[in-house]
Amino acid sequence: MKFPVLRNLSFFIVVIPFALPGNVRADLTDMKVYSPIVEKGDLQFEIIGNVVIDDDEEYHGFKHQEFELEYGVTDNWATSITASLIEPAGQAVKYDILGWENTFQLTEEGRYWLDFGFHMEVEVNDEGDEPHNLEGRFLFRRVSGAFEHILNVNIEQQFGSAADESTEIEYIWRTKYSLDDDTAVGFEAFGVPGEVKYLPALSEQDHRLGPAFYRDLKVGDVTVEMNLIWLIGLTQGSAAHTPHWQIEIEY
């Protein structure tokens, strides 16, 4: 499926994160940048995690860990199973969410000004009094020389007996500059403006930004990709600091 209109989508990159509303804090846990590019036959295992550093004892020490197994089924479709652990501040580690994810690459890589894809995820919460989630992500990618820019625009809807009617918007941004074939630096940004039907003051929204370091290692036929990010809260509604890591093992 081809989309010549992608040359006009730069407008949405600028407008969407600010035009869509909301409010959250420690719920911003799934800090992964999703690429629209799918590699057929690739088997990947990922470990993703973060910890909150904050003056507020309610949030300080909150930890999130996610494990993901992904397989590229076709040239345009990859599917994965995820499992999450959380450790709320001052509490024990507990199993949190089981998820099923699917990424669809909708344009040929490099053919248009932007690469475009769509990602869907169903999350089933282990707690009976917590809602389940359905998420859709619009994936945009632009490569220019040594630079790679990726934008995710996420829409999340709760479902189940504990669900409310809220629909939340999130955005994720990465800019990466390759120093060589194996090393890159850049920055990442994660934000939750909040619920579509309710836009709080900017100071109450959750927006985090920070430097990132990327390194690929070859171990025989296996590639290990390590991403290390230190996110800094930009508003009162954000955690002060969020060290974040991602380790991807590709077979």
PDB file of C-alpha atoms in Angstrom:
ATOM      1  CA  MET A   1       0.000   0.000   0.000  1.00  0.00           C
ATOM      2  CA  LYS A   2       1.501   3.335  -1.008  1.00  0.00           C
ATOM      3  CA  PHE A   3       0.828   6.816   0.342  1.00  0.00           C
ATOM      4  CA  PRO A   4       2.118   9.672  -1.877  1.00  0.00           C
ATOM      5  CA  VAL A   5       0.368  12.119   0.459  1.00  0.00           C
ATOM      6  CA  LEU A   6       3.057  11.482   3.077  1.00  0.00           C
ATOM      7  CA  ARG A   7       4.953  14.515   1.802  1.00  0.00           C
ATOM      8  CA  ASN A   8       2.208  16.596   3.449  1.00  0.00           C
ATOM      9  CA  LEU A   9       2.344  14.855   6.818  1.00  0.00           C
ATOM     10  CA  SER A  10       5.033  17.139   8.240  1.00  0.00           C
ATOM     11  CA  PHE A  11       2.142  19.355   9.312  1.00  0.00           C
ATOM     12  CA  PHE A  12       0.879  16.652  11.665  1.00  0.00           C
ATOM     13  CA  ILE A  13       4.309  16.179  13.244  1.00  0.00           C
ATOM     14  CA  VAL A  14       4.179  19.770  14.444  1.00  0.00           C
ATOM     15  CA  VAL A  15       0.475  20.052  15.263  1.00  0.00           C
ATOM     16  CA  ILE A  16      -0.775  16.750  16.729  1.00  0.00           C
ATOM     17  CA  PRO A  17       1.157  16.633  20.051  1.00  0.00           C
ATOM     18  CA  PHE A  18      -0.104  20.118  20.990  1.00  0.00           C
ATOM     19  CA  ALA A  19      -3.609  19.972  19.580  1.00  0.00           C
ATOM     20  CA  LEU A  20      -4.670  16.870  21.461  1.00  0.00           C
ATOM     21  CA  PRO A  21      -5.430  17.094  25.150  1.00  0.00           C
ATOM     22  CA  GLY A  22      -4.979  15.393  28.832  1.00  0.00           C
ATOM     23  CA  ASN A  23      -3.170  14.453  32.353  1.00  0.00           C
ATOM     24  CA  VAL A  24      -1.096  11.556  33.882  1.00  0.00           C
ATOM     25  CA  ARG A  25       2.118  11.053  35.868  1.00  0.00           C
ATOM     26  CA  ALA A  26       3.600   7.713  36.914  1.00  0.00           C
ATOM     27  CA  ASP A  27       1.313   6.054  34.361  1.00  0.00           C
ATOM     28  CA  LEU A  28       3.821   7.031  31.668  1.00  0.00           C
ATOM     29  CA  THR A  29       5.601   3.669  31.862  1.00  0.00           C
ATOM     30  CA  ASP A  30       5.812   2.224  28.345  1.00  0.00           C
ATOM     31  CA  MET A  31       8.712   4.408  27.201  1.00  0.00           C
ATOM     32  CA  LYS A  32       9.546   2.713  23.935  1.00  0.00           C
ATOM     33  CA  VAL A  33      10.076   4.362  20.558  1.00  0.00           C
ATOM     34  CA  TYR A  34       8.330   2.305  17.881  1.00  0.00           C
ATOM     35  CA  SER A  35       9.764   2.299  14.346  1.00  0.00           C
ATOM     36  CA  PRO A  36       7.476   1.738  11.341  1.00  0.00           C
ATOM     37  CA  ILE A  37      10.139  -0.471   9.715  1.00  0.00           C
ATOM     38  CA  VAL A  38       9.550  -4.244   9.814  1.00  0.00           C
ATOM     39  CA  GLU A  39      12.208  -6.862   9.047  1.00  0.00           C
ATOM     40  CA  LYS A  40      10.815 -10.208   7.880  1.00  0.00           C
ATOM     41  CA  GLY A  41      12.230 -13.188   9.769  1.00  0.00           C
ATOM     42  CA  ASP A  42      13.782 -11.109  12.567  1.00  0.00           C
ATOM     43  CA  LEU A  43      13.372 -12.600  16.046  1.00  0.00           C
ATOM     44  CA  GLN A  44      13.981 -10.105  18.844  1.00  0.00           C
ATOM     45  CA  PHE A  45      13.904 -10.223  22.612  1.00  0.00           C
ATOM     46  CA  GLU A  46      13.740  -6.900  24.438  1.00  0.00           C
ATOM     47  CA  ILE A  47      14.121  -5.763  28.025  1.00  0.00           C
ATOM     48  CA  ILE A  48      12.786  -2.264  28.682  1.00  0.00           C
ATOM     49  CA  GLY A  49      12.806  -0.505  32.041  1.00  0.00           C
ATOM     50  CA  ASN A  50      12.798   2.751  33.943  1.00  0.00           C
ATOM     51  CA  VAL A  51      12.838   4.101  37.473  1.00  0.00           C
ATOM     52  CA  VAL A  52      11.380   7.367  38.798  1.00  0.00           C
ATOM     53  CA  ILE A  53      13.529   9.783  40.824  1.00  0.00           C
ATOM     54  CA  ASP A  54      11.372  12.472  42.412  1.00  0.00           C
ATOM     55  CA  ASP A  55      10.891  14.545  45.572  1.00  0.00           C
ATOM     56  CA  ASP A  56       7.333  13.224  45.897  1.00  0.00           C
ATOM     57  CA  GLU A  57       7.451  10.009  47.937  1.00  0.00           C
ATOM     58  CA  GLU A  58       4.319   8.775  46.169  1.00  0.00           C
ATOM     59  CA  TYR A  59       6.323   8.445  42.936  1.00  0.00           C
ATOM     60  CA  HIS A  60       9.981   8.215  43.980  1.00  0.00           C
ATOM     61  CA  GLY A  61      11.353   4.740  43.354  1.00  0.00           C
ATOM     62  CA  PHE A  62       8.535   3.624  41.045  1.00  0.00           C
ATOM     63  CA  LYS A  63      10.011   0.963  38.726  1.00  0.00           C
ATOM     64  CA  HIS A  64       8.725  -0.545  35.502  1.00  0.00           C
ATOM     65  CA  GLN A  65      10.161  -3.487  33.581  1.00  0.00           C
ATOM     66  CA  GLU A  66       8.834  -4.942  30.327  1.00  0.00           C
ATOM     67  CA  PHE A  67       9.873  -8.066  28.439  1.00  0.00           C
ATOM     68  CA  GLU A  68       8.984  -8.456  24.784  1.00  0.00           C
ATOM     69  CA  LEU A  69       9.408 -11.235  22.216  1.00  0.00           C
ATOM     70  CA  GLU A  70       8.849 -10.063  18.632  1.00  0.00           C
ATOM     71  CA  TYR A  71       8.915 -11.800  15.247  1.00  0.00           C
ATOM     72  CA  GLY A  72       8.783 -10.312  11.743  1.00  0.00           C
ATOM     73  CA  VAL A  73       6.115 -12.459  10.085  1.00  0.00           C
ATOM     74  CA  THR A  74       6.150 -10.712   6.681  1.00  0.00           C
ATOM     75  CA  ASP A  75       7.823  -7.722   5.048  1.00  0.00           C
ATOM     76  CA  ASN A  76       5.032  -5.536   6.433  1.00  0.00           C
ATOM     77  CA  TRP A  77       3.897  -7.176   9.674  1.00  0.00           C
ATOM     78  CA  ALA A  78       5.606  -7.973  12.973  1.00  0.00           C
ATOM     79  CA  THR A  79       3.873  -9.360  16.049  1.00  0.00           C
ATOM     80  CA  SER A  80       4.977  -9.658  19.672  1.00  0.00           C
ATOM     81  CA  ILE A  81       3.997 -10.723  23.176  1.00  0.00           C
ATOM     82  CA  THR A  82       4.892  -8.529  26.156  1.00  0.00           C
ATOM     83  CA  ALA A  83       4.813  -8.979  29.922  1.00  0.00           C
ATOM     84  CA  SER A  84       5.316  -6.201  32.468  1.00  0.00           C
ATOM     85  CA  LEU A  85       6.437  -5.996  36.081  1.00  0.00           C
ATOM     86  CA  ILE A  86       5.986  -2.921  38.254  1.00  0.00           C
ATOM     87  CA  GLU A  87       7.252  -1.917  41.674  1.00  0.00           C
ATOM     88  CA  PRO A  88       5.174   0.961  43.072  1.00  0.00           C
ATOM     89  CA  ALA A  89       6.962   3.275  45.492  1.00  0.00           C
ATOM     90  CA  GLY A  90       7.504   1.458  48.783  1.00  0.00           C
ATOM     91  CA  GLN A  91       5.851  -1.758  47.586  1.00  0.00           C
ATOM     92  CA  ALA A  92       6.942  -5.168  46.333  1.00  0.00           C
ATOM     93  CA  VAL A  93       7.460  -6.124  42.698  1.00  0.00           C
ATOM     94  CA  LYS A  94       4.338  -7.531  41.066  1.00  0.00           C
ATOM     95  CA  TYR A  95       3.229  -8.837  37.684  1.00  0.00           C
ATOM     96  CA  ASP A  96       1.256  -6.139  35.916  1.00  0.00           C
ATOM     97  CA  ILE A  97       0.188  -6.511  32.270  1.00  0.00           C
ATOM     98  CA  LEU A  98       0.213  -9.077  29.463  1.00  0.00           C
ATOM     99  CA  GLY A  99       0.180  -7.509  26.014  1.00  0.00           C
ATOM    100  CA  TRP A 100      -0.133  -8.468  22.352  1.00  0.00           C
ATOM    101  CA  GLU A 101       1.377  -6.032  19.850  1.00  0.00           C
ATOM    102  CA  ASN A 102       1.331  -5.765  16.069  1.00  0.00           C
ATOM    103  CA  THR A 103       3.292  -3.392  13.842  1.00  0.00           C
ATOM    104  CA  PHE A 104       2.271  -2.737  10.236  1.00  0.00           C
ATOM    105  CA  GLN A 105       4.697  -1.077   7.820  1.00  0.00           C
ATOM    106  CA  LEU A 106       2.520   0.851   5.354  1.00  0.00           C
ATOM    107  CA  THR A 107       5.122   2.393   3.034  1.00  0.00           C
ATOM    108  CA  GLU A 108       8.292   1.126   1.404  1.00  0.00           C
ATOM    109  CA  GLU A 109      11.333   2.228   3.396  1.00  0.00           C
ATOM    110  CA  GLY A 110      12.871   5.392   1.928  1.00  0.00           C
ATOM    111  CA  ARG A 111      10.409   5.720  -0.948  1.00  0.00           C
ATOM    112  CA  TYR A 112       8.708   8.845   0.393  1.00  0.00           C
ATOM    113  CA  TRP A 113       9.767  11.798   2.500  1.00  0.00           C
ATOM    114  CA  LEU A 114       8.415   9.923   5.533  1.00  0.00           C
ATOM    115  CA  ASP A 115       8.223   6.232   6.343  1.00  0.00           C
ATOM    116  CA  PHE A 116       4.792   5.484   7.809  1.00  0.00           C
ATOM    117  CA  GLY A 117       3.331   2.645   9.853  1.00  0.00           C
ATOM    118  CA  PHE A 118       0.701   1.731  12.416  1.00  0.00           C
ATOM    119  CA  HIS A 119       1.022  -0.156  15.690  1.00  0.00           C
ATOM    120  CA  MET A 120      -1.750  -1.796  17.723  1.00  0.00           C
ATOM    121  CA  GLU A 121      -1.545  -3.172  21.234  1.00  0.00           C
ATOM    122  CA  VAL A 122      -3.984  -4.938  23.558  1.00  0.00           C
ATOM    123  CA  GLU A 123      -3.009  -4.916  27.250  1.00  0.00           C
ATOM    124  CA  VAL A 124      -4.726  -7.142  29.807  1.00  0.00           C
ATOM    125  CA  ASN A 125      -4.239  -5.980  33.393  1.00  0.00           C
ATOM    126  CA  ASP A 126      -3.682  -8.661  36.019  1.00  0.00           C
ATOM    127  CA  GLU A 127      -5.481  -6.655  38.715  1.00  0.00           C
ATOM    128  CA  GLY A 128      -9.226  -7.321  38.682  1.00  0.00           C
ATOM    129  CA  ASP A 129     -10.069  -3.760  39.712  1.00  0.00           C
ATOM    130  CA  GLU A 130      -7.895  -2.198  36.990  1.00  0.00           C
ATOM    131  CA  PRO A 131      -8.979  -1.521  33.383  1.00  0.00           C
ATOM    132  CA  HIS A 132      -7.507  -3.138  30.293  1.00  0.00           C
ATOM    133  CA  ASN A 133      -6.122  -0.998  27.472  1.00  0.00           C
ATOM    134  CA  LEU A 134      -6.350  -0.819  23.708  1.00  0.00           C
ATOM    135  CA  GLU A 135      -3.673   1.352  22.078  1.00  0.00           C
ATOM    136  CA  GLY A 136      -3.134   2.545  18.544  1.00  0.00           C
ATOM    137  CA  ARG A 137       0.046   4.308  17.442  1.00  0.00           C
ATOM    138  CA  PHE A 138       0.737   6.262  14.274  1.00  0.00           C
ATOM    139  CA  LEU A 139       4.417   5.812  13.415  1.00  0.00           C
ATOM    140  CA  PHE A 140       6.422   8.368  11.415  1.00  0.00           C
ATOM    141  CA  ARG A 141      10.116   8.094  10.494  1.00  0.00           C
ATOM    142  CA  ARG A 142      12.470  10.384   8.569  1.00  0.00           C
ATOM    143  CA  VAL A 143      16.116   9.606   7.760  1.00  0.00           C
ATOM    144  CA  SER A 144      18.358  12.415   6.550  1.00  0.00           C
ATOM    145  CA  GLY A 145      22.063  11.643   6.308  1.00  0.00           C
ATOM    146  CA  ALA A 146      23.306  10.554   9.737  1.00  0.00           C
ATOM    147  CA  PHE A 147      20.081  11.731  11.396  1.00  0.00           C
ATOM    148  CA  GLU A 148      17.027   9.574  12.125  1.00  0.00           C
ATOM    149  CA  HIS A 149      13.838  11.154  13.467  1.00  0.00           C
ATOM    150  CA  ILE A 150      10.900   9.062  14.741  1.00  0.00           C
ATOM    151  CA  LEU A 151       7.537  10.302  16.001  1.00  0.00           C
ATOM    152  CA  ASN A 152       4.835   8.142  17.608  1.00  0.00           C
ATOM    153  CA  VAL A 153       1.366   9.549  18.256  1.00  0.00           C
ATOM    154  CA  ASN A 154      -0.494   7.214  20.626  1.00  0.00           C
ATOM    155  CA  ILE A 155      -4.206   6.933  21.310  1.00  0.00           C
ATOM    156  CA  GLU A 156      -5.197   4.818  24.325  1.00  0.00           C
ATOM    157  CA  GLN A 157      -8.686   3.621  25.221  1.00  0.00           C
ATOM    158  CA  GLN A 158      -9.613   1.641  28.323  1.00  0.00           C
ATOM    159  CA  PHE A 159     -11.995  -1.319  28.232  1.00  0.00           C
ATOM    160  CA  GLY A 160     -13.417  -3.868  30.661  1.00  0.00           C
ATOM    161  CA  SER A 161     -15.638  -3.582  33.740  1.00  0.00           C
ATOM    162  CA  ALA A 162     -13.257  -1.147  35.486  1.00  0.00           C
ATOM    163  CA  ALA A 163     -12.808   1.103  32.445  1.00  0.00           C
ATOM    164  CA  ASP A 164     -13.853   4.725  32.299  1.00  0.00           C
ATOM    165  CA  GLU A 165     -14.733   6.598  29.132  1.00  0.00           C
ATOM    166  CA  SER A 166     -11.426   8.418  28.816  1.00  0.00           C
ATOM    167  CA  THR A 167      -9.374   8.391  25.636  1.00  0.00           C
ATOM    168  CA  GLU A 168      -5.795   9.524  26.196  1.00  0.00           C
ATOM    169  CA  ILE A 169      -3.200  10.933  23.854  1.00  0.00           C
ATOM    170  CA  GLU A 170       0.540  10.408  24.169  1.00  0.00           C
ATOM    171  CA  TYR A 171       3.479  11.352  21.980  1.00  0.00           C
ATOM    172  CA  ILE A 172       6.994   9.932  21.696  1.00  0.00           C
ATOM    173  CA  TRP A 173       9.891  11.539  19.813  1.00  0.00           C
ATOM    174  CA  ARG A 174      13.433  10.403  19.042  1.00  0.00           C
ATOM    175  CA  THR A 175      16.213  12.174  17.183  1.00  0.00           C
ATOM    176  CA  LYS A 176      19.336  10.068  16.733  1.00  0.00           C
ATOM    177  CA  TYR A 177      22.684  10.994  15.144  1.00  0.00           C
ATOM    178  CA  SER A 178      24.946   8.116  14.053  1.00  0.00           C
ATOM    179  CA  LEU A 179      28.608   8.595  14.947  1.00  0.00           C
ATOM    180  CA  ASP A 180      29.518   5.354  13.156  1.00  0.00           C
ATOM    181  CA  ASP A 181      27.833   2.080  12.201  1.00  0.00           C
ATOM    182  CA  ASP A 182      27.511   0.975  15.829  1.00  0.00           C
ATOM    183  CA  THR A 183      27.246   4.138  17.945  1.00  0.00           C
ATOM    184  CA  ALA A 184      24.780   7.009  18.035  1.00  0.00           C
ATOM    185  CA  VAL A 185      23.730   9.864  20.309  1.00  0.00           C
ATOM    186  CA  GLY A 186      20.558  11.901  20.448  1.00  0.00           C
ATOM    187  CA  PHE A 187      17.555  12.696  22.594  1.00  0.00           C
ATOM    188  CA  GLU A 188      14.117  11.304  23.337  1.00  0.00           C
ATOM    189  CA  ALA A 189      10.891  12.927  24.519  1.00  0.00           C
ATOM    190  CA  PHE A 190       7.799  11.335  26.064  1.00  0.00           C
ATOM    191  CA  GLY A 191       4.601  13.158  26.892  1.00  0.00           C
ATOM    192  CA  VAL A 192       1.010  12.668  27.997  1.00  0.00           C
ATOM    193  CA  PRO A 193      -1.069  15.772  27.313  1.00  0.00           C
ATOM    194  CA  GLY A 194      -3.956  13.741  28.784  1.00  0.00           C
ATOM    195  CA  GLU A 195      -7.572  12.925  28.093  1.00  0.00           C
ATOM    196  CA  VAL A 196      -9.143  14.074  24.844  1.00  0.00           C
ATOM    197  CA  LYS A 197     -12.185  15.450  26.670  1.00  0.00           C
ATOM    198  CA  TYR A 198     -10.155  17.320  29.292  1.00  0.00           C
ATOM    199  CA  LEU A 199      -7.057  19.476  28.813  1.00  0.00           C
ATOM    200  CA  PRO A 200      -5.388  20.474  32.088  1.00  0.00           C
ATOM    201  CA  ALA A 201      -2.944  23.330  32.458  1.00  0.00           C
ATOM    202  CA  LEU A 202       0.414  22.666  30.820  1.00  0.00           C
ATOM    203  CA  SER A 203       2.101  22.578  34.244  1.00  0.00           C
ATOM    204  CA  GLU A 204      -0.093  19.603  35.214  1.00  0.00           C
ATOM    205  CA  GLN A 205       0.707  17.587  32.086  1.00  0.00           C
ATOM    206  CA  ASP A 206       3.503  15.002  31.919  1.00  0.00           C
ATOM    207  CA  HIS A 207       6.347  15.909  29.539  1.00  0.00           C
ATOM    208  CA  ARG A 208       9.873  14.455  29.798  1.00  0.00           C
ATOM    209  CA  LEU A 209      12.951  15.043  27.633  1.00  0.00           C
ATOM    210  CA  GLY A 210      16.531  13.878  27.864  1.00  0.00           C
ATOM    211  CA  PRO A 211      19.806  12.806  26.236  1.00  0.00           C
ATOM    212  CA  ALA A 212      20.261   9.322  24.812  1.00  0.00           C
ATOM    213  CA  PHE A 213      23.153   7.020  23.940  1.00  0.00           C
ATOM    214  CA  TYR A 214      22.827   4.081  21.535  1.00  0.00           C
ATOM    215  CA  ARG A 215      25.297   1.236  21.010  1.00  0.00           C
ATOM    216  CA  ASP A 216      25.159  -1.973  18.940  1.00  0.00           C
ATOM    217  CA  LEU A 217      27.329  -4.982  19.767  1.00  0.00           C
ATOM    218  CA  LYS A 218      27.923  -8.117  17.701  1.00  0.00           C
ATOM    219  CA  VAL A 219      28.151 -11.402  19.581  1.00  0.00           C
ATOM    220  CA  GLY A 220      28.590 -14.063  16.923  1.00  0.00           C
ATOM    221  CA  ASP A 221      25.443 -14.020  14.795  1.00  0.00           C
ATOM    222  CA  VAL A 222      23.523 -12.128  17.476  1.00  0.00           C
ATOM    223  CA  THR A 223      23.198  -8.335  17.583  1.00  0.00           C
ATOM    224  CA  VAL A 224      22.712  -6.643  20.956  1.00  0.00           C
ATOM    225  CA  GLU A 225      21.366  -3.090  20.832  1.00  0.00           C
ATOM    226  CA  MET A 226      21.580  -0.976  24.000  1.00  0.00           C
ATOM    227  CA  ASN A 227      19.737   2.312  24.506  1.00  0.00           C
ATOM    228  CA  LEU A 228      20.393   4.434  27.603  1.00  0.00           C
ATOM    229  CA  ILE A 229      18.267   7.543  28.189  1.00  0.00           C
ATOM    230  CA  TRP A 230      18.046  10.006  31.085  1.00  0.00           C
ATOM    231  CA  LEU A 231      14.724  11.860  30.993  1.00  0.00           C
ATOM    232  CA  ILE A 232      14.188  15.148  32.808  1.00  0.00           C
ATOM    233  CA  GLY A 233      10.719  16.356  33.784  1.00  0.00           C
ATOM    234  CA  LEU A 234       9.698  19.590  32.065  1.00  0.00           C
ATOM    235  CA  THR A 235       6.584  20.351  34.153  1.00  0.00           C
ATOM    236  CA  GLN A 236       5.330  20.061  37.720  1.00  0.00           C
ATOM    237  CA  GLY A 237       3.212  17.104  36.602  1.00  0.00           C
ATOM    238  CA  SER A 238       6.315  15.189  35.470  1.00  0.00           C
ATOM    239  CA  ALA A 239       8.741  13.062  37.445  1.00  0.00           C
ATOM    240  CA  ALA A 240      11.939  15.018  38.093  1.00  0.00           C
ATOM    241  CA  HIS A 241      14.222  12.348  36.584  1.00  0.00           C
ATOM    242  CA  THR A 242      13.573   9.038  34.830  1.00  0.00           C
ATOM    243  CA  PRO A 243      16.588   6.871  33.912  1.00  0.00           C
ATOM    244  CA  HIS A 244      15.398   4.605  31.104  1.00  0.00           C
ATOM    245  CA  TRP A 245      17.039   1.657  29.359  1.00  0.00           C
ATOM    246  CA  GLN A 246      16.302  -0.732  26.521  1.00  0.00           C
ATOM    247  CA  ILE A 247      18.270  -3.852  25.593  1.00  0.00           C
ATOM    248  CA  GLU A 248      17.325  -5.570  22.343  1.00  0.00           C
ATOM    249  CA  ILE A 249      18.739  -8.952  21.358  1.00  0.00           C
ATOM    250  CA  GLU A 250      18.247  -9.763  17.666  1.00  0.00           C
ATOM    251  CA  TYR A 251      18.722 -13.318  16.436  1.00  0.00           C
TER     252      TYR A 251
END
